[in-house]
Coordinates of C-alpha atoms in Angstrom, one line a residue:
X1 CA 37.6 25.6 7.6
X2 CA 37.5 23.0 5.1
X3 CA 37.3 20.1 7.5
X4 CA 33.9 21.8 8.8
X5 CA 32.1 22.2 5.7
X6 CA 33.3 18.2 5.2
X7 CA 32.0 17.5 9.1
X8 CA 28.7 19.7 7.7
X9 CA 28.0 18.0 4.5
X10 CA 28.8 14.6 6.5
X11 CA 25.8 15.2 8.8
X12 CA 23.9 16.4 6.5
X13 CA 24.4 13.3 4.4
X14 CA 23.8 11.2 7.3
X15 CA 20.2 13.3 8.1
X16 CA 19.2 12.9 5.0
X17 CA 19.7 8.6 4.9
X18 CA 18.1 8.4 7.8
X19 CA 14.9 10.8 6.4
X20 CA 15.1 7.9 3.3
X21 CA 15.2 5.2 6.0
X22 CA 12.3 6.4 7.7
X23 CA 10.2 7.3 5.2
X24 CA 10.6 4.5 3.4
X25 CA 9.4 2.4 6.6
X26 CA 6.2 4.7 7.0
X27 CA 5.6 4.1 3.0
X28 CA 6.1 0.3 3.9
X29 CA 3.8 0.6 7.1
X30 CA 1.1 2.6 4.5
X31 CA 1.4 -0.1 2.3
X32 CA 0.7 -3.3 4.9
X33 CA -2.3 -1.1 6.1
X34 CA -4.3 0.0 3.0
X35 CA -3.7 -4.4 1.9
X36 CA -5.1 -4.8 5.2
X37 CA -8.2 -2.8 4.9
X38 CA -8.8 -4.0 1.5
X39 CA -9.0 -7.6 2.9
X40 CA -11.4 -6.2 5.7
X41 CA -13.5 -4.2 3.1
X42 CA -14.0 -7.1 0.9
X43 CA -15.0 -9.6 3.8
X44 CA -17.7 -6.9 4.8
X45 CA -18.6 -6.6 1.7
X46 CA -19.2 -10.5 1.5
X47 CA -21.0 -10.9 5.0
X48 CA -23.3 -7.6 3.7
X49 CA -24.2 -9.4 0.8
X50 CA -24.4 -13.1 2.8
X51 CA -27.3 -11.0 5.1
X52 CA -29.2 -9.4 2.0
X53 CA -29.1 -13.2 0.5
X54 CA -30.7 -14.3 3.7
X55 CA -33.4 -11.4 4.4
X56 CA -34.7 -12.0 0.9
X57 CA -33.9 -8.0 0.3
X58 CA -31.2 -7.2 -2.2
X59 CA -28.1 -5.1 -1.2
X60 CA -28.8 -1.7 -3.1
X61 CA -31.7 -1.7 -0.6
X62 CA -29.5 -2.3 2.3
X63 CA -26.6 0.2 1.1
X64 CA -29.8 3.1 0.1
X65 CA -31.3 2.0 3.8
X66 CA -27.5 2.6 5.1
X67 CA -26.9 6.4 3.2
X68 CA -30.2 7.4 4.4
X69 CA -29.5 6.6 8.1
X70 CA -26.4 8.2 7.9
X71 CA -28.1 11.2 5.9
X72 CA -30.0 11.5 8.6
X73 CA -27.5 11.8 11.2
X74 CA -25.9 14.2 9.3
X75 CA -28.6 16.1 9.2
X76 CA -29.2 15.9 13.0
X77 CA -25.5 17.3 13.4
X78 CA -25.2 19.9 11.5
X79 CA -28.8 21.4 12.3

């Protein structure tokens, strides 16, 4: 009786480090990503403001001309 609740607590024990393990991959994975998209966001950030430079319009037009378009498909989608 006593060597099962050892043999139970021993894969439990075991479940449990390998839950750690593999969470602490997905955190790790999560991290890489979200460094990843930062890096993506501020390159389109810097092309975005490259084009308004060139068009002669400044970028709070661009990003008012952007929420409208996408206001508008809203609107087309949900109505």
């Amino acid at each position: 009786m006593l060597s099962q609740k050892v043999s139970q607590l021993k894969s439990l024990t075991v479940a449990i480090g390998d839950e750690i393990r593999d969470s602490s991959q997905l955190a790790a994975t999560i991290n890489d990503q979200f460094g990843n998209s930062s890096v993506r966001l501020k390159g389109t950030m810097r092309r975005m403001l490259r084009m308004a430079e060139k068009t002669g319009v400044g970028w709070k037009v661009w990003v008012l001309f952007f929420i409208a378009v996408w206001a508008l498909f809203a609107y087309v989608w949900l109505f």
